[in-house]
Short mmCIF file of C-alpha atoms in Angstrom, two decimals:
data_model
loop_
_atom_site.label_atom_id
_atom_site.label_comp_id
_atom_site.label_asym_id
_atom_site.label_seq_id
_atom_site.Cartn_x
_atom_site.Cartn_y
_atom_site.Cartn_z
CA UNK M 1 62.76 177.20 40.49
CA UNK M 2 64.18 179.05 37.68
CA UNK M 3 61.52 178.19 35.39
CA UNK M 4 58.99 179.44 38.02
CA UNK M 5 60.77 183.19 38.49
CA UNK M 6 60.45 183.14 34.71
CA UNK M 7 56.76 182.10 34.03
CA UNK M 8 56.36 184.42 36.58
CA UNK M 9 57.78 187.80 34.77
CA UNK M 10 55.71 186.58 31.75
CA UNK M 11 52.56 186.64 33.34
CA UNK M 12 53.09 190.16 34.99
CA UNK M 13 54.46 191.50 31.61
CA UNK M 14 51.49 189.89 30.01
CA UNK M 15 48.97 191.72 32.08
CA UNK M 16 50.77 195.11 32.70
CA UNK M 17 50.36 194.89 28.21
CA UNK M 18 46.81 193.28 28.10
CA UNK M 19 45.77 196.81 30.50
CA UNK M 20 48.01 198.93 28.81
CA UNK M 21 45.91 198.28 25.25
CA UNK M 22 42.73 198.05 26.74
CA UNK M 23 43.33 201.89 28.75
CA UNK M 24 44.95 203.12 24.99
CA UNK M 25 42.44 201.57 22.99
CA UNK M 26 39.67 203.08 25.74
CA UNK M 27 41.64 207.04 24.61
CA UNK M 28 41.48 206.28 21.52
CA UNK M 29 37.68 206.13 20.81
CA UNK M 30 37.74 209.29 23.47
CA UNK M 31 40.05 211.27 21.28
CA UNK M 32 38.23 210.18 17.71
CA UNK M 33 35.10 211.93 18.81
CA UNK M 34 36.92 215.15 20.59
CA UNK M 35 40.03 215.52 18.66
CA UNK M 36 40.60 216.95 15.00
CA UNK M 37 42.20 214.50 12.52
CA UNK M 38 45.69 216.19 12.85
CA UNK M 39 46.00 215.74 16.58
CA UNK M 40 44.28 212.58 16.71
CA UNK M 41 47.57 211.30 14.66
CA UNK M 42 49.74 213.21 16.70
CA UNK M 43 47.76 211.75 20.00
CA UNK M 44 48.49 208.42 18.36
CA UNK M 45 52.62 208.93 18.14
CA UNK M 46 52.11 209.83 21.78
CA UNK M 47 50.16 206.60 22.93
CA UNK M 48 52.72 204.53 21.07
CA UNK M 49 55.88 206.35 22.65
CA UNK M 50 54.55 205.86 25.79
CA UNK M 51 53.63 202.52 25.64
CA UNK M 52 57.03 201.93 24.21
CA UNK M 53 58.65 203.66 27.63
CA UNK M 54 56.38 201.74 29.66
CA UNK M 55 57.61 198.41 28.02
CA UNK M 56 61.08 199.18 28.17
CA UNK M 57 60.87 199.43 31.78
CA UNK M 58 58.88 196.67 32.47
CA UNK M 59 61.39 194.61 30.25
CA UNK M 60 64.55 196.52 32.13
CA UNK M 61 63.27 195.46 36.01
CA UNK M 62 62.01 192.05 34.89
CA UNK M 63 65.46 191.20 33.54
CA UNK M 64 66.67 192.90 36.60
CA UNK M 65 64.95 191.04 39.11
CA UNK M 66 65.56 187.93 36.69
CA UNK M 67 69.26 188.82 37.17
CA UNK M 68 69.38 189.54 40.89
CA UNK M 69 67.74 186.15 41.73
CA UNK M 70 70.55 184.41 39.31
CA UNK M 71 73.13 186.18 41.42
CA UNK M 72 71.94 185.22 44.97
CA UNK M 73 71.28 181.64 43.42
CA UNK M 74 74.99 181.51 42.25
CA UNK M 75 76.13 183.33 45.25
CA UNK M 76 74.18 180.45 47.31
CA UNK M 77 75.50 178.03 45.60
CA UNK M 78 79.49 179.11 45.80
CA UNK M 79 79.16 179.85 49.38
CA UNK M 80 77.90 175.82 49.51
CA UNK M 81 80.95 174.94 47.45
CA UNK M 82 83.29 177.00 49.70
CA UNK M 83 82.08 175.95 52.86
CA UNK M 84 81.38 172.24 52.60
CA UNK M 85 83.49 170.25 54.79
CA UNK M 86 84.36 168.08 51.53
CA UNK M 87 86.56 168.49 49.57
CA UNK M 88 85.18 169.86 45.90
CA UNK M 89 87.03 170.84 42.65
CA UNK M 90 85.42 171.54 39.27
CA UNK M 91 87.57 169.37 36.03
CA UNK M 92 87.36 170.23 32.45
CA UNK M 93 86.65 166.48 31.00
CA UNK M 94 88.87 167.18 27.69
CA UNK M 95 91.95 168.29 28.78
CA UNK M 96 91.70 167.19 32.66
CA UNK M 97 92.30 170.83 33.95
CA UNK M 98 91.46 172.10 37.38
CA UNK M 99 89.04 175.42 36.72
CA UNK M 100 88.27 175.63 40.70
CA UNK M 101 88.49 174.29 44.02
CA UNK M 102 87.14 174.84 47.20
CA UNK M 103 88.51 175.34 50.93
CA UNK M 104 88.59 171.89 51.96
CA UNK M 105 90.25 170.96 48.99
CA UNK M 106 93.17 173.18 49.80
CA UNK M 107 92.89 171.94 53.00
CA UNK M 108 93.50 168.23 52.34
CA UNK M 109 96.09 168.53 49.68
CA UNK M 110 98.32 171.23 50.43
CA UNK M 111 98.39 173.45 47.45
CA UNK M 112 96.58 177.18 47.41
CA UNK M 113 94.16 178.46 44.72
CA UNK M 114 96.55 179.62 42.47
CA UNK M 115 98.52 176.69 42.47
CA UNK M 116 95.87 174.52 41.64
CA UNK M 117 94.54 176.55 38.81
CA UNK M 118 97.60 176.00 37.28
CA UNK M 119 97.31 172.00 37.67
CA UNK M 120 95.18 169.15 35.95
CA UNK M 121 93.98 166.23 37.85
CA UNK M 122 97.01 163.88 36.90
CA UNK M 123 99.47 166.56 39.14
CA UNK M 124 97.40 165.13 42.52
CA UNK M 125 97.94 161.33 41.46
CA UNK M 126 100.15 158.96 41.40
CA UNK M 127 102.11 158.05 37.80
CA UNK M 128 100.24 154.45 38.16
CA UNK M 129 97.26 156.17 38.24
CA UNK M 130 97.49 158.58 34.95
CA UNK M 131 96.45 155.76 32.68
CA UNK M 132 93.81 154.43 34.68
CA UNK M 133 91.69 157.65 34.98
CA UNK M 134 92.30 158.50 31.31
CA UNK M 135 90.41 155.38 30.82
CA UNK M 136 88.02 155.61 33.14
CA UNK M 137 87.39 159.03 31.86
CA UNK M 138 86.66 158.12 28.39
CA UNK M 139 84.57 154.97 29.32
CA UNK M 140 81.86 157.05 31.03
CA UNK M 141 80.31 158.90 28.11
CA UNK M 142 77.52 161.20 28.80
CA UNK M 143 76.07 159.58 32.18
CA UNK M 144 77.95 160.12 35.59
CA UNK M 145 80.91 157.82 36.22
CA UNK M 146 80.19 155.92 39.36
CA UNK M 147 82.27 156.13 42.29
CA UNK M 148 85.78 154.86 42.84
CA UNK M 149 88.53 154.33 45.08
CA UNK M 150 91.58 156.12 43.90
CA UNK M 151 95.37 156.54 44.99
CA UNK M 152 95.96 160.50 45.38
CA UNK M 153 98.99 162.88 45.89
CA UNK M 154 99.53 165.24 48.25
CA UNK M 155 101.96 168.77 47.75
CA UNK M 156 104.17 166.94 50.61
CA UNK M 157 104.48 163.71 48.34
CA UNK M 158 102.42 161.40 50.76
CA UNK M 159 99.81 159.74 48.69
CA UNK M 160 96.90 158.18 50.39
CA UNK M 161 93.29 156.61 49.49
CA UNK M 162 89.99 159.08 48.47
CA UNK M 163 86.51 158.02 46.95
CA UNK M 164 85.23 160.72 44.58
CA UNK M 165 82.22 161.07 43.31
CA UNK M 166 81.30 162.71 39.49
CA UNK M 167 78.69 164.95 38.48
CA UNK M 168 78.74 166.38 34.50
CA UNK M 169 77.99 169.93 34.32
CA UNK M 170 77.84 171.68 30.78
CA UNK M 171 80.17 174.76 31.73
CA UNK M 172 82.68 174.13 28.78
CA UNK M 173 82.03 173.48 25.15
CA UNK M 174 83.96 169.59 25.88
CA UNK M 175 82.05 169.62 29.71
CA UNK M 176 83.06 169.77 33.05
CA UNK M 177 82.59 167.98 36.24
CA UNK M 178 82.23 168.69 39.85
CA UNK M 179 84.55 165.90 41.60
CA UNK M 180 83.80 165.32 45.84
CA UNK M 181 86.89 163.56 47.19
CA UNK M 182 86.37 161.65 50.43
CA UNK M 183 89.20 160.86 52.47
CA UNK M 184 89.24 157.14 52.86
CA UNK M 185 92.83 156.73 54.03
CA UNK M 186 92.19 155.99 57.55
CA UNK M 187 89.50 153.49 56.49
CA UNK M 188 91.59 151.83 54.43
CA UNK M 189 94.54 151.49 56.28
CA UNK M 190 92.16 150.25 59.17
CA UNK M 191 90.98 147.23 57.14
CA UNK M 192 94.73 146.65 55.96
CA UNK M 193 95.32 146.41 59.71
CA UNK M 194 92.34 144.29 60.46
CA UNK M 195 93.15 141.78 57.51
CA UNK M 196 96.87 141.27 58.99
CA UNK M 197 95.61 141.03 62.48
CA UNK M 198 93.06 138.01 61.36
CA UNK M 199 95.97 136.55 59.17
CA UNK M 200 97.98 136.80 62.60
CA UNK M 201 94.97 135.36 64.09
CA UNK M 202 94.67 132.75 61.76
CA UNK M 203 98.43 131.86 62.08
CA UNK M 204 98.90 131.57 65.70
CA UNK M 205 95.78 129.51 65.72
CA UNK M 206 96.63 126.50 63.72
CA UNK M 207 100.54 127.20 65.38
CA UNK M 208 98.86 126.55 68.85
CA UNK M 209 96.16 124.23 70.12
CA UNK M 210 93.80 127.44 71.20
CA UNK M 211 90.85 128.18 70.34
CA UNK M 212 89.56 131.72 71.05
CA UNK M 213 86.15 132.13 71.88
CA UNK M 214 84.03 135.54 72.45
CA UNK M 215 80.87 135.76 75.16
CA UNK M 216 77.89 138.19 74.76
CA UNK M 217 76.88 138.72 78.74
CA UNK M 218 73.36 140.37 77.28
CA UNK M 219 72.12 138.24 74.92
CA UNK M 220 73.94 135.21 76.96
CA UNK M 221 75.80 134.15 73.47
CA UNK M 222 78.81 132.09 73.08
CA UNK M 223 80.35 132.41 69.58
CA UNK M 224 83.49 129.68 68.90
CA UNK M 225 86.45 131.00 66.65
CA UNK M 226 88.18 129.17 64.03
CA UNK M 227 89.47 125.75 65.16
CA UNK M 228 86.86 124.92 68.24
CA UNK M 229 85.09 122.01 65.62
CA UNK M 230 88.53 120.52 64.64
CA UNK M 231 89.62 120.13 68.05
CA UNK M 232 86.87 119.01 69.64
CA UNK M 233 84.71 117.14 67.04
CA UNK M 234 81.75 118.96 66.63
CA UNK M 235 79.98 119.73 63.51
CA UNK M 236 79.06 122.97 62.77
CA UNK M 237 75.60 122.37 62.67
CA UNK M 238 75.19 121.03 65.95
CA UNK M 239 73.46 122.95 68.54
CA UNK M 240 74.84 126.45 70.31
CA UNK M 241 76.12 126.65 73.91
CA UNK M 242 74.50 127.63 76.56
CA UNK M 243 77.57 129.19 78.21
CA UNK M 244 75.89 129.69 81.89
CA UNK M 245 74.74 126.23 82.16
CA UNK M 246 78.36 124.96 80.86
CA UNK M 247 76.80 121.84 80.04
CA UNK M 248 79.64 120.37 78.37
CA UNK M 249 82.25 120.45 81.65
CA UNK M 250 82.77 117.67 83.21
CA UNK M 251 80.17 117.24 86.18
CA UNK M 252 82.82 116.87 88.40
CA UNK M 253 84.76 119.84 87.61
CA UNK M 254 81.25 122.00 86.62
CA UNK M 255 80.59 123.76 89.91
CA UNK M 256 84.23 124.90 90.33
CA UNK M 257 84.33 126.42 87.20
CA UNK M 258 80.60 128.34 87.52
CA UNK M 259 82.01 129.52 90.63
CA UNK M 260 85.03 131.47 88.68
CA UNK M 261 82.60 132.61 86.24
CA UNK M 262 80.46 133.98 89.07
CA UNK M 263 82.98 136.08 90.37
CA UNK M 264 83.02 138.17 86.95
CA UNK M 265 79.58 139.19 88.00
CA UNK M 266 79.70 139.29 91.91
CA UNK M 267 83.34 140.81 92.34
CA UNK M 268 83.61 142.71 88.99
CA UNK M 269 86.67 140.32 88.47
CA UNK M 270 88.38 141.23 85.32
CA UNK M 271 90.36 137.90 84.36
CA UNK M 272 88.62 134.28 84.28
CA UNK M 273 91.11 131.12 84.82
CA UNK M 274 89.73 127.66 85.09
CA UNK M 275 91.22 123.79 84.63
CA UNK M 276 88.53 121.46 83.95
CA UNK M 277 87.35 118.49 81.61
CA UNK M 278 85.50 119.42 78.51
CA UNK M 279 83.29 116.57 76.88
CA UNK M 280 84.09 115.99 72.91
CA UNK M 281 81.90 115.14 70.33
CA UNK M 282 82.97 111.63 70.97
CA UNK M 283 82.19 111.34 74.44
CA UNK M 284 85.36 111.71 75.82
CA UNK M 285 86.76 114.45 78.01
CA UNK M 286 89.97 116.69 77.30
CA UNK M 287 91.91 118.53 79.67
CA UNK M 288 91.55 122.30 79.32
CA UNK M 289 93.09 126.05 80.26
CA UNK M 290 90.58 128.48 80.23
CA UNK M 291 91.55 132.03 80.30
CA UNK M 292 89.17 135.10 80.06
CA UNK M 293 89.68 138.73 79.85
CA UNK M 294 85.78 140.70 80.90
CA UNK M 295 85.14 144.19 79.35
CA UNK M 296 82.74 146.06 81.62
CA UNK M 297 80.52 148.92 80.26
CA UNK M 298 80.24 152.51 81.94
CA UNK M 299 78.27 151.44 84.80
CA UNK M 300 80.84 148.99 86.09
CA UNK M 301 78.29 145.87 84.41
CA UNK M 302 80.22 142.96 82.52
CA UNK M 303 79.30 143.40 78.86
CA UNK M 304 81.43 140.49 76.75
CA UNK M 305 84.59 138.28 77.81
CA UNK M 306 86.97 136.58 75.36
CA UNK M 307 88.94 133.88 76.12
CA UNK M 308 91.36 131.04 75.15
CA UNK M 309 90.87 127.27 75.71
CA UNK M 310 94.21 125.32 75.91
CA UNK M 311 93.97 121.67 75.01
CA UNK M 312 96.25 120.40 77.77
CA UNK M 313 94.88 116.87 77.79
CA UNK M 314 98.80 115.41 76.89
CA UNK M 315 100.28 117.40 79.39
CA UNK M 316 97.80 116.04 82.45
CA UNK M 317 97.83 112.89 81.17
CA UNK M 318 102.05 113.24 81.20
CA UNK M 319 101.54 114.98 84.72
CA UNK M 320 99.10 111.69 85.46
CA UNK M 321 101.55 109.07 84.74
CA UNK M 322 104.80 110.81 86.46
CA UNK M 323 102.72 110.47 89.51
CA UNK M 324 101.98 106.95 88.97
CA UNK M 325 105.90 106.53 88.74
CA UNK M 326 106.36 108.29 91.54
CA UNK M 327 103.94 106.22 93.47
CA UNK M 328 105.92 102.96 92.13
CA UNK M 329 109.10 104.06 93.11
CA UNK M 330 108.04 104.84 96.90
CA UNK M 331 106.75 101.44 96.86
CA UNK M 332 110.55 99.99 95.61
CA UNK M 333 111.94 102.70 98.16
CA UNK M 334 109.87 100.94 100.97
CA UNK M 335 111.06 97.79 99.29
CA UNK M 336 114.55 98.48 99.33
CA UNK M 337 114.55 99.75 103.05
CA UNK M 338 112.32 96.27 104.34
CA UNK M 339 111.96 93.61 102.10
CA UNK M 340 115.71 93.69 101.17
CA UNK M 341 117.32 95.03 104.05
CA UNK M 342 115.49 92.50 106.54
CA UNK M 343 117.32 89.26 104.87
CA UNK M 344 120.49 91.37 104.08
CA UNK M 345 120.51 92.10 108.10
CA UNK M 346 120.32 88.23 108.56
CA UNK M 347 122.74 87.34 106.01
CA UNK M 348 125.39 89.79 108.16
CA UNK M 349 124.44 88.17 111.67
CA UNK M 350 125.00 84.52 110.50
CA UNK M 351 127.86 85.00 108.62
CA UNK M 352 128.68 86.71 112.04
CA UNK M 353 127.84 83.22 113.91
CA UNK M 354 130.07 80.90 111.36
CA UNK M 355 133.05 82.57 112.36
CA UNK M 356 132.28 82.56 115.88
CA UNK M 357 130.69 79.04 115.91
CA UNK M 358 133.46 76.04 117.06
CA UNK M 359 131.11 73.56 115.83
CA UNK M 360 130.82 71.69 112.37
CA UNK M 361 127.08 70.94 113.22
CA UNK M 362 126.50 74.12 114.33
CA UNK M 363 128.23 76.14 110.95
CA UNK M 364 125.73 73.36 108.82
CA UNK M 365 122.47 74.29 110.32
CA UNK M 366 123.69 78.34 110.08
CA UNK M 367 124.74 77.46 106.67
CA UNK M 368 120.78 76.51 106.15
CA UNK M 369 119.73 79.58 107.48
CA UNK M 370 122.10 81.52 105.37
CA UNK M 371 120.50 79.51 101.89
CA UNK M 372 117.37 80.57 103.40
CA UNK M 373 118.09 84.53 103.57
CA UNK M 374 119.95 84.70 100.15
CA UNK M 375 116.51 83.02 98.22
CA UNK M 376 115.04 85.76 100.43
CA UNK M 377 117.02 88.85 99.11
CA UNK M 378 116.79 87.14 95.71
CA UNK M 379 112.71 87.04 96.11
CA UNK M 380 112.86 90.61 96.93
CA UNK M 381 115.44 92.05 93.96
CA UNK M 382 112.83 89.51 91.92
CA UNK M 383 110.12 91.72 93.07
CA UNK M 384 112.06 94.67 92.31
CA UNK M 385 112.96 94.05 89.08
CA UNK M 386 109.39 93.11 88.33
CA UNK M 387 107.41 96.31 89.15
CA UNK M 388 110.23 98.73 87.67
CA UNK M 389 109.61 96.35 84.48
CA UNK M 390 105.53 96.93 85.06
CA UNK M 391 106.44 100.56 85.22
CA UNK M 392 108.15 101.38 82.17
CA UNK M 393 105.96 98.96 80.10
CA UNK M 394 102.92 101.21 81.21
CA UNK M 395 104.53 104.53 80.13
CA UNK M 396 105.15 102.63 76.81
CA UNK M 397 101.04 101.80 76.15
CA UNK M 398 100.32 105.07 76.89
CA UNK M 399 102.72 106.78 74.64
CA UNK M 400 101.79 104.51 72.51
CA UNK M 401 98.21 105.40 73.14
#
C-alpha cells in the first residue's frame, strides 16, 4: 500500500514536470523571435524561478500527503493495538525491555503504563522461567520464534499459564518484537482437572468390579469404558452393541429390562435400574446391577445415558445357596417336629405302660415295641445328620467352585 501512495506521487510529479518543460520550452521559441537578447536572458531567470516555485510545492504537498497517509496508517494501526481484546506489548530483543503495551495488557496483569515501561519481560515471570526465555530468545535468530506455553506473573503475585505469539519488527538497532499473550490458565487448569478425574476414574475402576458405559440415544451407540473386555471376555475387536436390541441379556430377563429402558423414553424417567443376566464371551451368564443416569436436551428428548454395570454374580450365587439352606433346614424342621417326635411320643406312652403293666409277658412284648421306636428315632437323627452333612458339603463345592 505504501509503495502504491508512492509510485503514485512520482507519476503526478512526473507529469506536472514533463508539461511544465514542454509550456516553457513552447515561451521560449515565442520570446526568441519577440524579445531582444537582454530580456530574453532575463525572461529565462524568470522561467527557471518559476519552475523552481512550482517544484517546491509540488515536492512540499506530495511529502505532505505522503506524510498524512503515514499518520492515519500509524494512527490505524495504534488504535488496533489499543483496542484488541488481547493482550499486546512491544520487547526490545537485546536487553528484554518493555517499550509499550496495550489496554488489555494492563488489564490482565495488573500494572499501569508507566509501570511497565519501567519493566523487562523477566519482571512478569516466574524466576524458573528467566533462563528458559533467555534461551529461547537467542535460539530463534532472525525468523519468528514459534509459539509457547509459558508460566507468567501477575502485580498480585498469582502466576498462571499464557501462549504468546512473536513477530520481529526492526524498530531498534538490536530489533524488537510484538508479543500477543493468550490467557490459557483456565484451559490448563481444566485439563489438569480432567487428567485427575480420569486417574480417579481409572482408580475406582480396577478398585471396583464396574464398568461404566456411555449411550448415544441419536446415533443409537453404546461405547464400553475401560474394564468391560476384562470382565466379561470379549475382545476388542469383536462386534459393537446394539444397545436397543440388548442382545446379550439373558432371554429370560430381556423383556424386563427393555421395559425399564422404555420408560426413559415414554415417562422421561431420569434414572435406569435393572438386575438381569448378561451372556460372556464364554457363554456363560453373570449376574448384573445396572444403573443409568439420562441427560435430556432442551425439548425434554433423551439425548445420552451413562451407566454402571455391577458384576454381582458372587453375591446371587451366595444369595442362591442361603436359600437352598434355608430350604434344607425347613425340611429338618419338619423332620424334627414328625419323623422324630412321632417315635419319641411312643417311646413316652410305653414306657408309660411298663410301669403300669402287672404282667412279665406283657412288659416283654412292650419291651419289643419300645426296641422298635428307639431304631425309629435313631433312623430319623440318621436322616438328620445326613442331609445337614449334604448341606454343608454343597456350600463347600461351590466355594470351592
Amino acid at each position: 500500500m505504501k509503495n502504491l501512495s508512492l509510485l503514485k506521487i512520482i507519476v503526478f510529479y512526473l507529469l506536472i514536470g514533463i508539461t511544465a518543460l514542454l509550456i516553457g520550452h513552447g515561451l521560449i521559441d515565442w520570446a526568441s523571435v519577440v524579445l531582444v537578447h537582454n530580456t530574453l536572458l532575463n525572461f529565462h531567470v524568470l522561467l527557471d524561478l518559476i519552475f523552481m516555485v512550482i517544484g517546491a510545492v509540488i515536492i512540499f504537498f506530495s511529502i505532505r500527503f505522503y506524510q498524512k497517509n503515514q499518520e492515519t496508517t500509524e494512527l490505524n494501526y495504534q488504535r488496533l493495538f489499543n483496542t484488541s481484546p488481547i493482550a499486546i506489548y512491544v520487547m526490545a530483543k537485546g536487553n528484554f525491555k518493555i517499550l509499550s503495551v496495550n489496554k488489555a495488557m494492563k488489564k490482565l496483569y495488573g500494572y499501569t503504563t508507566q509501570e511497565f515501561l519501567q519493566m523487562t519481560t523477566f519482571d512478569i515471570r516466574p524466576e524458573e522461567e528467566h533462563e528458559r526465555i533467555r534461551n529461547f530468545m537467542n535460539h530463534c535468530g532472525e525468523a519468528d520464534p514459534e509459539s509457547e506455553i509459558w508460566l507468567h506473573r501477575k502485580k498480585n503475585g498469582e502466576c498462571f499459564y499464557v501462549k504468546t505469539t512473536f513477530h520481529r519488527i526492526p524498530l531498534l538497532k538490536d530489533g524488537a518484537y510484538v508479543v500477543m499473550v493468550v490467557d490459557i490458565d483456565k484451559s490448563i487448569k481444566d485439563e489438569k482437572k480432567i487428567s485427575d478425574l480420569l486417574h480417579l476414574y481409572e482408580t475406582v475402576s480396577h478398585a471396583t468390579n464396574d464398568v461404566i458405559w456411555d449411550y448415544d440415544f441419536v446415533a443409537d451407540q453404546l461405547k464400553w469404558m475401560q474394564g468391560y473386555n476384562e470382565t466379561y471376555g470379549y475382545s476388542k475387536d469383536s462386534s459393537p452393541d446394539i444397545f436397543r436390541a440388548m442382545q446379550k441379556i439373558h432371554p429370560d430377563d430381556r423383556v424386563l429390562v427393555m421395559e425399564s429402558f422404555k420408560n426413559i423414553i415414554t415417562d422421561k424417567q431420569k434414572y435406569f435400574f435393572a438386575e438381569y443376566r448378561y451372556r460372556c464371551a464364554d457363554g456363560s451368564f453373570k449376574y448384573i446391577r445396572d444403573r443409568g443416569y439420562a441427560i435430556f436436551d432442551q425439548h425434554g428428548e433423551p439425548v445420552r445415558m451413562i451407566g454402571a454395570m455391577q458384576d454381582i454374580d458372587k453375591q446371587k450365587k451366595y444369595e442362591q445357596q442361603l436359600l437352598s439352606q434355608n430350604e434344607q433346614l425347613k425340611e429338618i424342621a419338619w423332620l424334627n417336629s414328625h419323623q422324630v417326635r412321632r417315635p419319641l411320643s411312643n417311646i413316652l406312652a410305653l414306657i408309660s405302660l411298663i410301669k403300669d403293666s402287672p404282667g412279665n409277658q406283657d412288659v416283654l412284648e412292650l419291651i419289643d415295641f419300645l426296641a422298635v421306636s428307639s431304631k425309629e428315632l435313631d433312623d430319623a437323627v440318621i436322616m438328620i445328620n445326613k442331609q445337614t452333612m449334604e448341606g454343608k458339603a454343597a456350600q463347600l463345592s461351590e466355594d470351592v467352585a
